CSV table of C-alpha atoms and ligand atoms in Angstrom, one decimal:
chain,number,residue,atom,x,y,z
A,235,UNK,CA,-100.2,126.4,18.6
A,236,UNK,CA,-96.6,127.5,18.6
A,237,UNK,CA,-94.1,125.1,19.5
A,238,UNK,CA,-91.2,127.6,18.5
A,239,UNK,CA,-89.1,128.9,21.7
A,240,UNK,CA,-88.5,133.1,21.2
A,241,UNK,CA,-85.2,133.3,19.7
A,242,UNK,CA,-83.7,134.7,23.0
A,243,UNK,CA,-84.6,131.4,24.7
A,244,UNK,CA,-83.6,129.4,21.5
A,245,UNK,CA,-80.3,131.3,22.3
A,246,UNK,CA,-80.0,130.4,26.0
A,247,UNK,CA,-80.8,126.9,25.4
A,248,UNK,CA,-77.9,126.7,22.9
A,249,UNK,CA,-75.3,128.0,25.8
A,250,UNK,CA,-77.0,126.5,28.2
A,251,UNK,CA,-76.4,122.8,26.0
A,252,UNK,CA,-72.9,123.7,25.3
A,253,UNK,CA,-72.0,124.1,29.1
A,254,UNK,CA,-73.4,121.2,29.9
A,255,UNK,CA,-71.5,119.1,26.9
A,256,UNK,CA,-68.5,121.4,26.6
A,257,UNK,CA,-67.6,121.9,30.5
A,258,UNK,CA,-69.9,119.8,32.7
A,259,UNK,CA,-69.9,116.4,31.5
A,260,UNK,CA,-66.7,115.9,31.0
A,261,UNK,CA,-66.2,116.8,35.1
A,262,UNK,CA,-68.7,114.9,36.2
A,263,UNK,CA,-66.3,111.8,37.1
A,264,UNK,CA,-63.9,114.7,38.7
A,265,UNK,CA,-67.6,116.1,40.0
A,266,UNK,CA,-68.8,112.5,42.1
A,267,UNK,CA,-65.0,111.5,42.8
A,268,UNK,CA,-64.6,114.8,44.7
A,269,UNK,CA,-68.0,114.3,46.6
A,270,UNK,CA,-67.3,111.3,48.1
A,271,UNK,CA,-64.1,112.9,49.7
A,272,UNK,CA,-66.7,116.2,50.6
A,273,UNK,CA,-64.8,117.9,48.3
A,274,UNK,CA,-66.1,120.9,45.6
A,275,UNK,CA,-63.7,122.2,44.2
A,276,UNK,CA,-64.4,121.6,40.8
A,277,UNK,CA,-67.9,121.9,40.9
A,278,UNK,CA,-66.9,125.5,42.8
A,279,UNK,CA,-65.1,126.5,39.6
A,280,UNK,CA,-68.1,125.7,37.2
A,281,UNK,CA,-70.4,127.3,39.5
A,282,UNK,CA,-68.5,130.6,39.0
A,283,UNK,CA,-67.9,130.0,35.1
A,284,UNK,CA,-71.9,130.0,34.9
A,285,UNK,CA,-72.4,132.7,37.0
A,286,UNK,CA,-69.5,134.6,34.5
A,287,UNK,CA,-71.8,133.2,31.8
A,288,UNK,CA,-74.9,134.8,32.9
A,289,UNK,CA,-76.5,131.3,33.6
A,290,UNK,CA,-76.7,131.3,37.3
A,291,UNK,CA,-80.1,130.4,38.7
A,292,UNK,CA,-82.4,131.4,35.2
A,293,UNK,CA,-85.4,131.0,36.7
A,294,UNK,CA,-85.1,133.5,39.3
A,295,UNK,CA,-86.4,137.3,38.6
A,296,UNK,CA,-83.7,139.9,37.9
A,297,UNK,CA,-83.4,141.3,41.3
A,298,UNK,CA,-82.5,138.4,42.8
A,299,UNK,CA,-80.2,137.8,40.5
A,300,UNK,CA,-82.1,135.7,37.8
A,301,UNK,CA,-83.4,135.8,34.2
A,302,UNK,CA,-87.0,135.8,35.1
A,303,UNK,CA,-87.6,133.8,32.6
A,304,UNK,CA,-90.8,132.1,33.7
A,305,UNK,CA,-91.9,128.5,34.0
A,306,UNK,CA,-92.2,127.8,29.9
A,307,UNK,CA,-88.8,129.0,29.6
A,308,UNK,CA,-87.6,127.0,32.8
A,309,UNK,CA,-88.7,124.1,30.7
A,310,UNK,CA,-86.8,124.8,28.0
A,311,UNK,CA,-83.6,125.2,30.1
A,312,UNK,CA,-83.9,122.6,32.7
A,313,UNK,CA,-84.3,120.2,29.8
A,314,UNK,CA,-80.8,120.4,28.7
A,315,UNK,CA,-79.1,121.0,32.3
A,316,UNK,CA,-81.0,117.8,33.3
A,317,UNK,CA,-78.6,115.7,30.7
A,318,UNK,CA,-75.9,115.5,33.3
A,319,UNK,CA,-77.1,114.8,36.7
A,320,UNK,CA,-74.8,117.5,37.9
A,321,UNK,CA,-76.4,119.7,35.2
A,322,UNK,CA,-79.0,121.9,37.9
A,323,UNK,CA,-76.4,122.0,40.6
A,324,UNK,CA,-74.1,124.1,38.4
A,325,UNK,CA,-76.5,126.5,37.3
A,326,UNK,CA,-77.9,126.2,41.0
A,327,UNK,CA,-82.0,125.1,39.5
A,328,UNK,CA,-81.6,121.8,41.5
A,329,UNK,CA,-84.0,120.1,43.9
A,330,UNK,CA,-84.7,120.9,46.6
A,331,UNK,CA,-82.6,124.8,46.5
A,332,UNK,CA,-84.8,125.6,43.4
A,333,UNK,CA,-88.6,124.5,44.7
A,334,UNK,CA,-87.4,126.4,48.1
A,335,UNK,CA,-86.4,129.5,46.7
A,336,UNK,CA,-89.7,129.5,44.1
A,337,UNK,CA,-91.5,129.0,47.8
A,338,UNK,CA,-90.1,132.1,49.7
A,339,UNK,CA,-90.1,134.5,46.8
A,340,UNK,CA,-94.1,133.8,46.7
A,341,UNK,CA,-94.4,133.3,50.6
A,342,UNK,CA,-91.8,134.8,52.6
A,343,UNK,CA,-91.6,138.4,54.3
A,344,UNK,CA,-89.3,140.6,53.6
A,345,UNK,CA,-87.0,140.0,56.9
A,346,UNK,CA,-87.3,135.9,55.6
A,347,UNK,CA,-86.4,136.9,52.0
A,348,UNK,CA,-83.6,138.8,53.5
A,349,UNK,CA,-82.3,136.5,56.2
A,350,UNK,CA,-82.8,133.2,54.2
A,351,UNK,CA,-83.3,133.8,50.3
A,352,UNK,CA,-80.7,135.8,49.8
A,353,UNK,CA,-78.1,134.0,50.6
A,354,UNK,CA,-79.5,131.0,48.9
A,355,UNK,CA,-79.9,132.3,45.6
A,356,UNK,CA,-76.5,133.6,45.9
A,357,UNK,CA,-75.6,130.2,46.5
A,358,UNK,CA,-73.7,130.6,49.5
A,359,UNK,CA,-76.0,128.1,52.0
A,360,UNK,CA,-78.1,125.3,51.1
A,361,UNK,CA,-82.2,124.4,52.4
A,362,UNK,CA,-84.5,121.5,52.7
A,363,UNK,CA,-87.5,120.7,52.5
A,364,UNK,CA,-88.9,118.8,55.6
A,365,UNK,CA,-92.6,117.3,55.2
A,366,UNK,CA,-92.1,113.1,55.2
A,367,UNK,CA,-92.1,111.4,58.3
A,368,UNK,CA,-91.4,107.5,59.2
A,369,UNK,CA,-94.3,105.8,60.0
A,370,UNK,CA,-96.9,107.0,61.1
A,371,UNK,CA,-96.2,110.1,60.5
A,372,UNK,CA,-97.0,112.4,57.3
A,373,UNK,CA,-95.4,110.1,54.1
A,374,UNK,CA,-97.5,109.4,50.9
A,375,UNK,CA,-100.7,110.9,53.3
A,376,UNK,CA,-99.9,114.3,54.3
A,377,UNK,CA,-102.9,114.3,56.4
A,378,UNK,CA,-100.7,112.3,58.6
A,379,UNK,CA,-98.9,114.6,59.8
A,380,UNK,CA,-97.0,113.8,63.7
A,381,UNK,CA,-94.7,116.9,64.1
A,382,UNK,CA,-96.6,119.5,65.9
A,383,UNK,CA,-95.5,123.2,67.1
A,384,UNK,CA,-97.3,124.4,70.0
A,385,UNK,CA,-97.8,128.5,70.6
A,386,UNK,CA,-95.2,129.0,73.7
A,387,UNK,CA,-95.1,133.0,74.3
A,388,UNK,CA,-94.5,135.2,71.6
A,389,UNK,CA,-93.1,132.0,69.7
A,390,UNK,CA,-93.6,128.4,69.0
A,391,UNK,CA,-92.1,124.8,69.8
A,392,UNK,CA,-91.7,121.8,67.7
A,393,UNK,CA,-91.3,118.3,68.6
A,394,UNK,CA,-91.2,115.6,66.2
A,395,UNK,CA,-89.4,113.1,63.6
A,396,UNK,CA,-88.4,113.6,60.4
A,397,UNK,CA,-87.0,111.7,57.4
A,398,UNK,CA,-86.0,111.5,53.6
A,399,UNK,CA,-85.2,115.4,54.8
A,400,UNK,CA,-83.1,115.9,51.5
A,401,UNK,CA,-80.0,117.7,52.2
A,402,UNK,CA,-81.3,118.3,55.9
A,403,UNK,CA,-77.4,117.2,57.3
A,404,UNK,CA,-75.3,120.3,55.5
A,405,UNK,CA,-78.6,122.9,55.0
A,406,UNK,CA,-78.6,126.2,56.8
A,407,UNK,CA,-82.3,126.1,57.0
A,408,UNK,CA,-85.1,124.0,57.0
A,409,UNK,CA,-88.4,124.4,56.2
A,410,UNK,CA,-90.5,122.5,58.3
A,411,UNK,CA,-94.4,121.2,58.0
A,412,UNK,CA,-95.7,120.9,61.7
A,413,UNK,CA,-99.0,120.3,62.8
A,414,UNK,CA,-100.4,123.7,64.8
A,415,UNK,CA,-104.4,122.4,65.1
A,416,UNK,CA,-106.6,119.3,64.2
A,417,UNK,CA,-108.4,121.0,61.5
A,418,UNK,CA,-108.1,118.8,58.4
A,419,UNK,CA,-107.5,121.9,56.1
A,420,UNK,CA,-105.7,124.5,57.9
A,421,UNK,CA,-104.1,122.4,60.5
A,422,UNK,CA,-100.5,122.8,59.6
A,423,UNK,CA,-98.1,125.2,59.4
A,424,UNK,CA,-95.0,125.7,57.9
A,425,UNK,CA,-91.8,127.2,59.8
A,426,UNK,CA,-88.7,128.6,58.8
A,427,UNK,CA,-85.5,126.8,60.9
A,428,UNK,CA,-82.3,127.2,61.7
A,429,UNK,CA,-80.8,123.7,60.9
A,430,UNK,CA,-77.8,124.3,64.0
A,431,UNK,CA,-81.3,126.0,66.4
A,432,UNK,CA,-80.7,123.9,69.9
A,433,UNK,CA,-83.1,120.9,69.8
A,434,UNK,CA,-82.6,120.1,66.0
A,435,UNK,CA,-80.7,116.5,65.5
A,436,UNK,CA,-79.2,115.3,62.4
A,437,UNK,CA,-79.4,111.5,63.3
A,438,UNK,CA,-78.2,110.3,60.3
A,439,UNK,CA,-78.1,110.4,56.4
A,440,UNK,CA,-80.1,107.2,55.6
A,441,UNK,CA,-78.2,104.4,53.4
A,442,UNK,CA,-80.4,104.7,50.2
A,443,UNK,CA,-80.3,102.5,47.0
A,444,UNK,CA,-78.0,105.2,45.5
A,445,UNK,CA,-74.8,106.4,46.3
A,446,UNK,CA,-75.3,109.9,48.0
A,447,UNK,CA,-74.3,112.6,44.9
A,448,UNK,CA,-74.0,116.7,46.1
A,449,UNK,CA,-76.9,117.6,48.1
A,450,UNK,CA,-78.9,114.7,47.9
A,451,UNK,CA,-78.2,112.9,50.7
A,452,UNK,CA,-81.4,111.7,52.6
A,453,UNK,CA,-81.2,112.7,56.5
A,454,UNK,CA,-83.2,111.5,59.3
A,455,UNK,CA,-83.7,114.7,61.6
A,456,UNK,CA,-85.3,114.6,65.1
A,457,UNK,CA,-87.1,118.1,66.5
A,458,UNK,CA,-86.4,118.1,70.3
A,459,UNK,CA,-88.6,121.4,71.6
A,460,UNK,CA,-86.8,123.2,69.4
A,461,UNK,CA,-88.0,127.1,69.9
A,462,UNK,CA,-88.9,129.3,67.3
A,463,UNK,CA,-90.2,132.6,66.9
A,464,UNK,CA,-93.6,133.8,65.8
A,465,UNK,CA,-90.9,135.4,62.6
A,466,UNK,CA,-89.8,131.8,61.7
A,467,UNK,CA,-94.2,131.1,60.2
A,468,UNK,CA,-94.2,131.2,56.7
A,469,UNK,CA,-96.7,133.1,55.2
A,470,UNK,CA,-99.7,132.3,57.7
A,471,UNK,CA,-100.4,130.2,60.7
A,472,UNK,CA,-102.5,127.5,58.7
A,473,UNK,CA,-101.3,127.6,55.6
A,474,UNK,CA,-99.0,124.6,55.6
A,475,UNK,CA,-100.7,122.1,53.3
A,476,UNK,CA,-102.1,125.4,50.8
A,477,UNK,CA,-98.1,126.1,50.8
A,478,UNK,CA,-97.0,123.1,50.2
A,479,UNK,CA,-99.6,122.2,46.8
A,480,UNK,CA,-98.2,125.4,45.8
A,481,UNK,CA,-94.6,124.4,46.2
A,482,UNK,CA,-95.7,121.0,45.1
A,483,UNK,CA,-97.3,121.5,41.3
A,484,UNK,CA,-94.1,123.5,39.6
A,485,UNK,CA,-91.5,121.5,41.7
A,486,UNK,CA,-92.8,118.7,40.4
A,487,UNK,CA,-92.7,120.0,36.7
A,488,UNK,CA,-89.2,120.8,37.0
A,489,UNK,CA,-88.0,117.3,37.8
A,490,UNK,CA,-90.0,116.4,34.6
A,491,UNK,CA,-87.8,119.0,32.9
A,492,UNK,CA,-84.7,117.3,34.1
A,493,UNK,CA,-85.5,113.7,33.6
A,494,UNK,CA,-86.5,114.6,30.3
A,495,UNK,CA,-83.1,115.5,29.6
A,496,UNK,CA,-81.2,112.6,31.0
A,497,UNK,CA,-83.8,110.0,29.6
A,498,UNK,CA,-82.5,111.9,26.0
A,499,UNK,CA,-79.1,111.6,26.8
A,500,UNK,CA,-79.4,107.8,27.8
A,501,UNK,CA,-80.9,107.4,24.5
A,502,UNK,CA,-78.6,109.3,22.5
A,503,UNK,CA,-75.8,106.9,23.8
A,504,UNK,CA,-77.8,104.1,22.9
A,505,UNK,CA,-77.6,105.8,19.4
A,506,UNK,CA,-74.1,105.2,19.2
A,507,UNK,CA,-73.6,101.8,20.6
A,508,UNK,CA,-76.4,99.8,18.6
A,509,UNK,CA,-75.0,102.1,15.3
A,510,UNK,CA,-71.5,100.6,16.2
A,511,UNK,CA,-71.9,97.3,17.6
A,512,UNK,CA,-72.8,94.4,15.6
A,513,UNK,CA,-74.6,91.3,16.3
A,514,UNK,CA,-75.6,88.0,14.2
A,515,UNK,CA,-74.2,90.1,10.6
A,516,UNK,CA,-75.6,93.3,11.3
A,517,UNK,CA,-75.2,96.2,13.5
A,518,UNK,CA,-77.7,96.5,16.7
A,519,UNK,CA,-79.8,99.0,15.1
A,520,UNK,CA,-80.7,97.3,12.1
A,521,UNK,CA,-82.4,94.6,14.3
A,522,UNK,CA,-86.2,95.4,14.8
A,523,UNK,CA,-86.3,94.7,18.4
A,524,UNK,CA,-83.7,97.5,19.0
A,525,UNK,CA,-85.7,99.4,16.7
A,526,UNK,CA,-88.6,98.8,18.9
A,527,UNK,CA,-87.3,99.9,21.7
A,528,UNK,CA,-86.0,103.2,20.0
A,529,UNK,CA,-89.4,103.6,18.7
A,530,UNK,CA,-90.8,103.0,22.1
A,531,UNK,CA,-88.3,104.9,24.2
A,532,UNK,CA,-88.7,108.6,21.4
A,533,UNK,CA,-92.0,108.3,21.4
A,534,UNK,CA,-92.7,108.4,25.1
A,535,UNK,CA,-89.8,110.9,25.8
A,536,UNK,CA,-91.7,113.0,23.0
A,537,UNK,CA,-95.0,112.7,25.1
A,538,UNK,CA,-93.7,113.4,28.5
A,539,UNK,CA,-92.4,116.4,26.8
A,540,UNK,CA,-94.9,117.8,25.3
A,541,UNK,CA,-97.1,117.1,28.9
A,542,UNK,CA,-94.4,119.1,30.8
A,543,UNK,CA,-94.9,121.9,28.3
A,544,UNK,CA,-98.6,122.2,28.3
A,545,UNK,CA,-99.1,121.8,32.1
A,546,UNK,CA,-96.8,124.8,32.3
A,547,UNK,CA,-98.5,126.2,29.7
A,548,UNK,CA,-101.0,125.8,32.2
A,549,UNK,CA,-99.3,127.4,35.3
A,550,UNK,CA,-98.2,130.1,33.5
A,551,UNK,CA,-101.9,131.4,32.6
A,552,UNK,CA,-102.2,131.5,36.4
A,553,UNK,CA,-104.4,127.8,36.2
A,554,UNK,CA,-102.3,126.6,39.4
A,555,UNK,CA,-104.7,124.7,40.7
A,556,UNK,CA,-106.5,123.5,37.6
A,557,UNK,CA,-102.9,122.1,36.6
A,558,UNK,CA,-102.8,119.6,39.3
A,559,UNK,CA,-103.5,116.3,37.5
A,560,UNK,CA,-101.9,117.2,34.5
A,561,UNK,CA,-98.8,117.4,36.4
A,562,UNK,CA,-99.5,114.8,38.0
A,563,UNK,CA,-100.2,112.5,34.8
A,564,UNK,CA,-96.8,114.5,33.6
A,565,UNK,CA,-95.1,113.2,36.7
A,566,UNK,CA,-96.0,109.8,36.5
A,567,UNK,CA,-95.6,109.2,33.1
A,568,UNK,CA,-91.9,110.9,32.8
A,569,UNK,CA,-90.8,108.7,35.9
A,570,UNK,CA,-91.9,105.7,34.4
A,571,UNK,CA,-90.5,106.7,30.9
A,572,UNK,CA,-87.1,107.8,32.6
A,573,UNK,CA,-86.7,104.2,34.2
A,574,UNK,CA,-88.2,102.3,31.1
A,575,UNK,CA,-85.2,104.2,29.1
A,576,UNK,CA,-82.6,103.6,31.5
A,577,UNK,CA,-83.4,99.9,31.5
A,578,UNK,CA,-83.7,99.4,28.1
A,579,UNK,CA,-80.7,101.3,28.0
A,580,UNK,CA,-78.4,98.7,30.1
A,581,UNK,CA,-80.6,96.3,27.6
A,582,UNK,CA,-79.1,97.8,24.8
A,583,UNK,CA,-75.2,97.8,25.9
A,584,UNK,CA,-75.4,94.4,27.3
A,585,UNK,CA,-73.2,93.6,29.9
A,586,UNK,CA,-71.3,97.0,29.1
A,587,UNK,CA,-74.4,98.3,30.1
A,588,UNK,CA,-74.7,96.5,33.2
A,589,UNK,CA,-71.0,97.5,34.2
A,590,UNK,CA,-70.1,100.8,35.9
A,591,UNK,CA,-68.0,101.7,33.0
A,592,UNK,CA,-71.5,102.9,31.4
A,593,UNK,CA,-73.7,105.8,33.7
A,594,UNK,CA,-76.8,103.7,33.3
A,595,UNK,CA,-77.0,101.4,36.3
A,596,UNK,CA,-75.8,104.7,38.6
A,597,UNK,CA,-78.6,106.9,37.0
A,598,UNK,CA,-80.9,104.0,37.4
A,599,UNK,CA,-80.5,103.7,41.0
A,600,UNK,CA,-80.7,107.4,41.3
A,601,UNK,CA,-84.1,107.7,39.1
A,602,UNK,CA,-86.3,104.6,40.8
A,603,UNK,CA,-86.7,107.4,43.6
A,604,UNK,CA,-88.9,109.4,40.9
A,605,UNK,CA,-91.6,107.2,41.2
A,606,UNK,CA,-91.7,107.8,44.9
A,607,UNK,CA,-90.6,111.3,45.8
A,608,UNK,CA,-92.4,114.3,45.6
A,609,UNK,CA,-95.8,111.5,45.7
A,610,UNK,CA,-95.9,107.9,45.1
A,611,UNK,CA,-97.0,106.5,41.2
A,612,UNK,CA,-100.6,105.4,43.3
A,613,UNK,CA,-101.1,109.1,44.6
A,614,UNK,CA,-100.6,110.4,41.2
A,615,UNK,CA,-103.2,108.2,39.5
A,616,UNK,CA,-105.5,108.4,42.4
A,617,UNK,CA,-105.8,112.1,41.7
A,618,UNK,CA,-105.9,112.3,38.1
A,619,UNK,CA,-108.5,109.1,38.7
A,620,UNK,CA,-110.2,111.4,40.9
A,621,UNK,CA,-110.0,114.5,38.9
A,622,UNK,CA,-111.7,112.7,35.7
A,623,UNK,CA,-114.1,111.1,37.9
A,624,UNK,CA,-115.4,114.2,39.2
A,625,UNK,CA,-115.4,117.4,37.6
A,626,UNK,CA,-114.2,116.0,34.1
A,627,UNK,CA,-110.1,116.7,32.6
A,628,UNK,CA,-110.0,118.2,29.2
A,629,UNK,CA,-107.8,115.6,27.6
A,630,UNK,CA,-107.9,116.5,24.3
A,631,UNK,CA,-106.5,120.1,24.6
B,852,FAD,C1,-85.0,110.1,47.2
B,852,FAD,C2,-86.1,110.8,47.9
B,852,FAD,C3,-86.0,112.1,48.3
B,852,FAD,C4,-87.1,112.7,49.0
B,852,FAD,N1,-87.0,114.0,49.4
B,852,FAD,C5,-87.9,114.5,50.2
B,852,FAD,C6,-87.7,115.8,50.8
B,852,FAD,O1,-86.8,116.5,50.5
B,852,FAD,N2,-88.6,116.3,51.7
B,852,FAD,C7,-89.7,115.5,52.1
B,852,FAD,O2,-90.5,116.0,52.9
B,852,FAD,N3,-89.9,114.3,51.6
B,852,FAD,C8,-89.0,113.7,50.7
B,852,FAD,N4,-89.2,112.5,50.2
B,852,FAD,C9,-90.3,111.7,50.7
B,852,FAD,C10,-91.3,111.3,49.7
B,852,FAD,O3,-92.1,112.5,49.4
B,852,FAD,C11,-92.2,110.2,50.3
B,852,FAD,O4,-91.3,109.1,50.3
B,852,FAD,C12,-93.4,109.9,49.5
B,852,FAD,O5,-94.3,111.0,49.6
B,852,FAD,C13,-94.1,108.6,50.0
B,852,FAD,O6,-94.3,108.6,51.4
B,852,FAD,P1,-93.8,107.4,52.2
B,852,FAD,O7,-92.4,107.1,51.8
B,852,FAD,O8,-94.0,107.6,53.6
B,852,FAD,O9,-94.6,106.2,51.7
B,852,FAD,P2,-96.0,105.5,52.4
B,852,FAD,O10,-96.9,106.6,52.7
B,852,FAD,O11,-95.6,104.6,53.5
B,852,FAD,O12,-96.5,104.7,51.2
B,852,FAD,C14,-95.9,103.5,50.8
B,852,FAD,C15,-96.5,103.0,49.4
B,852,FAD,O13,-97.9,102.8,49.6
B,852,FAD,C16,-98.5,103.0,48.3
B,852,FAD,N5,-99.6,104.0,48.5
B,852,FAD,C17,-99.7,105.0,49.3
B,852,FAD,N6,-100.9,105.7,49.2
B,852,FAD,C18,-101.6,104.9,48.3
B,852,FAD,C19,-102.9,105.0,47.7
B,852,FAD,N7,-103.7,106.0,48.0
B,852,FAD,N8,-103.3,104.1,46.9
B,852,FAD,C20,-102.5,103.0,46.5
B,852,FAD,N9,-101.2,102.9,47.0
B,852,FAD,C21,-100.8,103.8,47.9
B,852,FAD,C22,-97.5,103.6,47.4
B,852,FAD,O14,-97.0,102.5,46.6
B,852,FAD,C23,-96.4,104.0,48.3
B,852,FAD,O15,-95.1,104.0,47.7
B,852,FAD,C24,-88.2,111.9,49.4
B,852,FAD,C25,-88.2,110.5,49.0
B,852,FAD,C26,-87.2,110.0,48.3
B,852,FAD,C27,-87.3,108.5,47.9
């Protein structure tokens, strides 16, 4: 086993950690001010210093405009753009843009690719990803999925309800699950969409428990027999739910990547207010219980780590499917170690951590989605339960 990165990638990893400390964090209050107006103007400008750079969507392959760098090497980049929460949408690697793009390179024709990626990796529109529905439609149960498209001609219609549509209100495109037949494995299908196509409603962007940051603003979207050609199928009449575990497993990884590095940074600024601060004759970190909750904190941050790695380890051999409840187990545990650090984190700074003048209780709201997005905690286990049940995980690997 070698845990060394090649020396190019050790390389990229340093740039990519300097951007993020030299340029992007100190914009990030400049970054969310500007976003509440709708304004990008400075994000704009570190977009086009990391495209100068050479750092402009890594993961993709060189001819659309990329490194190629591969999943393992994804990790080891994501990692440090995850540190600011702005991080991925400067090198353009954040959700949902980054999952989407992964999904049409692998699935989309060439007329798609040309129509839809292109411009998307160039950055110049935006995409969601629309599967979730209010109840009781398709939410933590995919099985229950309500949208349907029904064969009209040489095209299709689709009628139904959509929410937690990330991004859905400013996207160009949407990808969209619908149901096309009753068969519990090839029932549904997904379609390529024009977001402005006649018959496709924005209703709103849903009040969250965060405040809305770039793309990540939740919208509710309504289908109204919205028409679309038999072009607008992804891949394969049927091949919905196949797509979407496809789209699912890495896309999942990679907000494992990210959380891992905001989880260090939250840590890393606990490092400097417990060295500083002092309490009852000593400073904080001299205190065991702080020390306990360093301990606690590195340790899982070092575990979730080196789960990310393996299971795309795993993905990179080509064991897609055979890395489902390790990322899965990856997923679970990094959310719940990203939210354990964050607390302890406002724990740590007291009522400075409380206050808005630290990032932690803005992060915070922004991370409790991880235990629900992209799967619920319950699904997770109930897989991995699953998994071990019946056909046996290697767990010591
Ligand atoms: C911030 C955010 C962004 C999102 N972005 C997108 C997106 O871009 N596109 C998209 O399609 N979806 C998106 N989602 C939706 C997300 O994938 C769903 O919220 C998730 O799959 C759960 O579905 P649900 O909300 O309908 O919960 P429900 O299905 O109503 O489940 C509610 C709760 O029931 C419990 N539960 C469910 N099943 C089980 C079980 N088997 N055993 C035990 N307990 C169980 C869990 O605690 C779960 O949280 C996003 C969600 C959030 C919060």
């Amino acid at each position: 086993m070698d845990f060394d990165l090649s020396p190019e990638l050790r390389a990229l990893r340093h740039e990519v950690r300097a951007f993020v400390d030299e340029r992007i964090i100190p914009a990030e209050a400049a970054i969310v001010a500007e976003d509440r107006e709708r304004q990008y103007g400075t994000l704009r400008g570190l977009q086009a210093e990391a495209r100068a750079a050479g750092l402009w969507t890594p993961h993709l392959p060189p001819e659309h405009g990329g490194r190629g760098l591969g999943i393992m090497g994804m990790c080891a980049l994501f990692r440090e753009m995850g540190r600011s929460p702005i991080g991925a949408r400067v090198f353009h690697c954040d959700a949902p843009d980054q999952g989407n793009m992964d999904l049409l390179l692998s699935a989309a024709s060439k007329s798609q690719q040309d129509r839809w990626l292109k411009p998307l990796c160039a950055g110049e529109i935006t995409s969601t990803f629309c599967m979730t529905e209010p109840a009781p439609g398709a939410g933590a149960d995919p099985s229950n999925l309500r949208t349907r498209a029904t064969k009209d001609g040489d095209g299709w219609v689709i009628d139904g309800h959509k929410w937690y549509s990330t991004g859905g209100g400013d996207a160009a495109f949407l990808i969209v699950m619908a149901r096309t037949s009753d068969d519990p494995r090839s029932g549904a299908t997904m379609f390529l969409v024009d977001r402005h196509a006649e018959g496709v409603e924005h209703v709103r962007d849903i009040p969250v428990m965060a405040e809305p940051l770039l793309a990540h603003r939740e919208a509710e979207l309504r289908f109204h027999s919205v028409r679309v050609g038999d072009d607008a199928v992804l891949s394969a009449v049927g091949d919905g739910f196949r797509l979407a575990q496809k789209r699912l497993v890495p896309a999942r990884l990679t907000h494992c990547m990210r959380w891992l590095g905001l989880a260090v940074r939250a840590l890393d600024l606990c490092k400097q207010y417990i060295s500083t601060r002092h309490s009852f004759g000593q400073v904080l970190a001299r205190h065991q219980m702080i020390q306990k909750m360093i301990a606690e904190n590195a340790a899982a941050i070092h575990a979730g780590n080196l789960m990310t790695f393996h299971c795309a380890w795993m993905i990179e051999q080509g064991k897609g499917t055979e890395a489902r409840p390790y990322s899965s187990m990856a997923k679970n545990h990094v959310a719940r170690t990203l939210l354990k650090v964050l607390d302890d984190a406002i724990q740590m700074h007291g009522g400075l951590g409380f206050s808005d003048d630290m990032p932690f209780a803005a992060w915070y709201r922004h991370s409790r989605a991880a235990r629900i997005a992209d799967g619920p905690d319950e699904v997770h286990d109930m897989v991995v339960a699953r998994d071990y049940l019946t056909r046996g995980i290697e767990l010591l690997v």
